[in-house]
Amino acid sequence: MARRYWLMKSEPGTYSIQDLAREGTAPWDGVRNYQARNFMKNDMKVGDLMLFYHSSAKPSGVAGVGKVVKKAYPDFTQFIDGHAYFDPTAEEEDPRWWMVDVGFVETFDEVISLAELKAMPSLKKMLVVQKGQRLSVQPVDKQHFREVLRMANAKTRVR
DNA sequence: GCCAACGTTGGC
DNA sequence: GCCAACGTTGGC
C-alpha cells in the first residue's frame, strides 16, 4: 500500500508543532469523533506523512509536517476518570477511542495560513478549505500535500 | 464573543 | 426512524 497523506488539527495551546519538535514523538490522544477515529484506526500506516494544522490560532494554518510512527492503539485517556478526555461509556475490553503516535518531521518557517490555502486555486478541493469542514483528522491528496510543501518552501526563499 | 456548521442524543 | 434540542468545533 502506498503511503497516504493526512492533515491533523491541534490547538497550539494544547499541543503545537513546537511541542512535537521538542518531544520527537507523541500520542495523538483526545480524538472523539468517529470519522476521525476511523481514519486513524483503519487507514493510517507507519510512515504516512501528515500536515500539522494549528486550529484556533493566529493565524490558523499548517505549521509543519509530522509522520505516523506507531499504528493505532487504544487511547488510554478514555479510561482515566476525571481526565478531560474521559469517556464513562468506554470499556477496557472494547475500547471506543483509538490513536496513533506521531513523530516530528519539520516546522515551517512560517505558518501557511488557512487564508493562503483558500487563495490557492490548486487547493480548491482540499478538504480543510471547504466550508463547514471541521474534521480533526482528514485525508489529504498527494498533490495537495506537495503543493502545501511547495508553498512553505517558497515562503522561506522569499524572506 | 458570535455564530454557522455539523455531530450526537433522546423523546416519540 | 424522524427530528428537535443540545453540545462542540473553529473561523472570524
Tab-separated table of C-alpha atoms (C1' of nucleotides) in Angstrom:
chain	number	residue	atom	x	y	z
A	1	MET	CA	0.000	0.000	0.000
A	2	ALA	CA	1.339	3.378	-0.989
A	3	ARG	CA	1.987	5.986	1.640
A	4	ARG	CA	-1.004	8.127	2.496
A	5	TYR	CA	-1.174	11.753	3.478
A	6	TRP	CA	-3.176	13.394	6.237
A	7	LEU	CA	-3.981	16.635	7.955
A	8	MET	CA	-4.315	16.624	11.728
A	9	LYS	CA	-5.597	19.556	13.741
A	10	SER	CA	-4.494	20.645	17.163
A	11	GLU	CA	-4.917	23.855	19.064
A	12	PRO	CA	-1.342	25.043	19.649
A	13	GLY	CA	-2.218	25.958	23.233
A	14	THR	CA	-2.982	22.290	23.793
A	15	TYR	CA	-0.269	20.737	21.622
A	16	SER	CA	1.794	22.512	18.959
A	17	ILE	CA	4.332	21.575	16.305
A	18	GLN	CA	6.933	23.128	18.607
A	19	ASP	CA	5.897	20.687	21.329
A	20	LEU	CA	6.286	17.817	18.880
A	21	ALA	CA	9.671	19.159	17.731
A	22	ARG	CA	10.839	19.156	21.337
A	23	GLU	CA	9.459	15.745	22.254
A	24	GLY	CA	10.147	13.924	18.996
A	25	THR	CA	7.071	11.733	19.156
A	26	ALA	CA	3.676	11.978	20.823
A	27	PRO	CA	0.438	10.020	21.165
A	28	TRP	CA	-2.374	11.771	19.294
A	29	ASP	CA	-4.877	11.430	22.084
A	30	GLY	CA	-8.245	13.075	22.542
A	31	VAL	CA	-9.879	12.437	19.175
A	32	ARG	CA	-13.560	11.918	19.982
A	33	ASN	CA	-15.137	11.871	16.558
A	34	TYR	CA	-15.897	8.566	14.870
A	35	GLN	CA	-14.877	9.589	11.365
A	36	ALA	CA	-11.554	10.943	12.591
A	37	ARG	CA	-11.045	7.855	14.747
A	38	ASN	CA	-11.743	5.536	11.818
A	39	PHE	CA	-9.100	7.210	9.710
A	40	MET	CA	-6.541	6.635	12.457
A	41	LYS	CA	-7.713	3.134	13.355
A	42	ASN	CA	-8.308	1.751	9.875
A	43	ASP	CA	-6.248	3.710	7.412
A	44	MET	CA	-3.119	5.183	8.954
A	45	LYS	CA	0.078	3.276	8.427
A	46	VAL	CA	3.513	3.791	9.877
A	47	GLY	CA	5.366	6.107	7.511
A	48	ASP	CA	2.338	8.109	6.434
A	49	LEU	CA	3.001	11.850	6.434
A	50	MET	CA	0.709	14.475	7.901
A	51	LEU	CA	0.274	18.219	7.800
A	52	PHE	CA	0.280	19.527	11.360
A	53	TYR	CA	-2.516	22.105	11.445
A	54	HIS	CA	-2.835	24.704	14.184
A	55	SER	CA	-6.513	25.461	14.785
A	56	SER	CA	-7.948	28.385	16.760
A	57	ALA	CA	-4.572	30.046	16.291
A	58	LYS	CA	-3.304	33.368	14.970
A	59	PRO	CA	-3.275	32.589	12.208
A	60	SER	CA	-4.782	29.137	11.913
A	61	GLY	CA	-2.981	27.058	9.330
A	62	VAL	CA	-0.412	24.392	8.559
A	63	ALA	CA	2.564	24.780	10.890
A	64	GLY	CA	4.700	21.853	9.831
A	65	VAL	CA	4.905	18.179	8.992
A	66	GLY	CA	4.733	15.028	11.059
A	67	LYS	CA	4.641	11.316	10.362
A	68	VAL	CA	2.884	8.281	11.741
A	69	VAL	CA	5.364	6.303	13.840
A	70	LYS	CA	3.021	3.840	15.541
A	71	LYS	CA	-0.190	2.345	14.244
A	72	ALA	CA	-3.478	2.744	16.059
A	73	TYR	CA	-3.860	1.512	19.631
A	74	PRO	CA	-6.429	2.345	22.313
A	75	ASP	CA	-6.415	5.963	23.516
A	76	PHE	CA	-5.703	5.418	27.214
A	77	THR	CA	-7.206	8.776	28.221
A	78	GLN	CA	-10.725	7.421	27.670
A	79	PHE	CA	-10.330	5.277	30.798
A	80	ILE	CA	-8.914	7.907	33.160
A	81	ASP	CA	-11.710	9.127	35.400
A	82	GLY	CA	-11.524	12.893	35.737
A	83	HIS	CA	-9.352	13.320	32.646
A	84	ALA	CA	-10.579	15.844	30.094
A	85	TYR	CA	-10.902	13.018	27.556
A	86	PHE	CA	-12.516	10.506	29.941
A	87	ASP	CA	-15.376	8.572	28.369
A	88	PRO	CA	-17.527	6.865	31.019
A	89	THR	CA	-19.152	4.639	28.400
A	90	ALA	CA	-15.880	3.208	27.058
A	91	GLU	CA	-14.971	-0.318	28.150
A	92	GLU	CA	-11.470	-1.732	28.607
A	93	GLU	CA	-12.303	-4.936	26.700
A	94	ASP	CA	-13.720	-2.971	23.793
A	95	PRO	CA	-12.030	0.438	23.559
A	96	ARG	CA	-14.042	3.062	21.772
A	97	TRP	CA	-11.296	5.583	21.006
A	98	TRP	CA	-8.028	4.920	19.255
A	99	MET	CA	-4.947	6.948	18.469
A	100	VAL	CA	-1.648	6.751	16.644
A	101	ASP	CA	1.753	8.065	17.647
A	102	VAL	CA	3.135	10.862	15.506
A	103	GLY	CA	6.747	11.852	15.008
A	104	PHE	CA	8.294	15.189	14.179
A	105	VAL	CA	9.447	15.903	10.617
A	106	GLU	CA	9.713	19.668	10.202
A	107	THR	CA	8.449	23.034	11.366
A	108	PHE	CA	7.697	25.548	8.642
A	109	ASP	CA	9.486	28.905	8.980
A	110	GLU	CA	6.060	30.474	8.681
A	111	VAL	CA	2.619	29.002	9.125
A	112	ILE	CA	0.744	28.532	5.860
A	113	SER	CA	-2.476	30.221	6.880
A	114	LEU	CA	-5.936	28.979	6.055
A	115	ALA	CA	-6.448	32.182	4.036
A	116	GLU	CA	-3.391	31.327	1.921
A	117	LEU	CA	-4.639	27.787	1.405
A	118	LYS	CA	-8.023	29.139	0.327
A	119	ALA	CA	-6.395	31.566	-2.077
A	120	MET	CA	-4.540	28.795	-3.916
A	121	PRO	CA	-6.545	27.590	-6.939
A	122	SER	CA	-4.833	24.188	-6.949
A	123	LEU	CA	-6.077	23.577	-3.408
A	124	LYS	CA	-9.685	24.390	-4.154
A	125	LYS	CA	-10.753	20.802	-3.500
A	126	MET	CA	-8.642	20.265	-0.391
A	127	LEU	CA	-10.924	19.284	2.493
A	128	VAL	CA	-9.615	21.786	5.016
A	129	VAL	CA	-10.638	24.761	2.860
A	130	GLN	CA	-14.206	23.531	2.434
A	131	LYS	CA	-16.900	25.478	4.235
A	132	GLY	CA	-18.062	23.837	7.419
A	133	GLN	CA	-15.238	21.307	7.359
A	134	ARG	CA	-14.212	20.629	10.941
A	135	LEU	CA	-12.944	17.087	10.960
A	136	SER	CA	-9.790	16.999	13.094
A	137	VAL	CA	-8.181	14.128	11.182
A	138	GLN	CA	-8.650	14.154	7.435
A	139	PRO	CA	-7.072	12.602	4.342
A	140	VAL	CA	-5.059	14.821	2.003
A	141	ASP	CA	-4.421	14.183	-1.693
A	142	LYS	CA	-0.771	13.682	-2.562
A	143	GLN	CA	-0.857	16.633	-4.980
A	144	HIS	CA	-2.366	18.854	-2.281
A	145	PHE	CA	0.232	17.735	0.217
A	146	ARG	CA	3.030	18.525	-2.224
A	147	GLU	CA	1.527	21.914	-3.004
A	148	VAL	CA	1.490	22.891	0.681
A	149	LEU	CA	5.148	21.891	0.997
A	150	ARG	CA	5.935	23.919	-2.120
A	151	MET	CA	4.191	26.935	-0.590
A	152	ALA	CA	6.215	26.555	2.604
A	153	ASN	CA	9.468	26.352	0.648
A	154	ALA	CA	8.543	29.349	-1.480
A	155	LYS	CA	7.915	31.441	1.622
A	156	THR	CA	11.293	30.505	3.022
A	157	ARG	CA	13.056	31.557	-0.173
A	158	VAL	CA	11.320	34.942	-0.342
A	159	ARG	CA	12.465	36.045	3.088
B	1	DG	C1'	-17.715	36.693	21.845
B	2	DC	C1'	-20.522	35.396	17.913
B	3	DC	C1'	-22.415	32.112	15.204
B	4	DA	C1'	-22.606	28.690	11.211
B	5	DA	C1'	-21.973	24.036	10.564
B	6	DC	C1'	-22.340	19.702	11.999
B	7	DG	C1'	-22.487	15.554	15.237
B	8	DT	C1'	-24.957	13.324	18.961
B	9	DT	C1'	-28.751	12.383	21.962
B	10	DG	C1'	-33.169	11.163	23.224
B	11	DG	C1'	-38.289	11.565	23.020
B	12	DC	C1'	-41.788	9.890	20.440
C	1	DG	C1'	-36.617	6.198	12.062
C	2	DC	C1'	-37.524	11.127	12.462
C	3	DC	C1'	-36.124	15.324	14.118
C	4	DA	C1'	-35.714	18.979	17.741
C	5	DA	C1'	-32.626	20.182	21.167
C	6	DC	C1'	-28.270	20.495	22.558
C	7	DG	C1'	-23.132	20.497	22.512
C	8	DT	C1'	-18.844	21.235	20.068
C	9	DT	C1'	-15.724	22.965	16.580
C	10	DG	C1'	-13.349	26.532	14.854
C	11	DG	C1'	-13.108	30.690	11.793
C	12	DC	C1'	-13.748	35.340	12.162
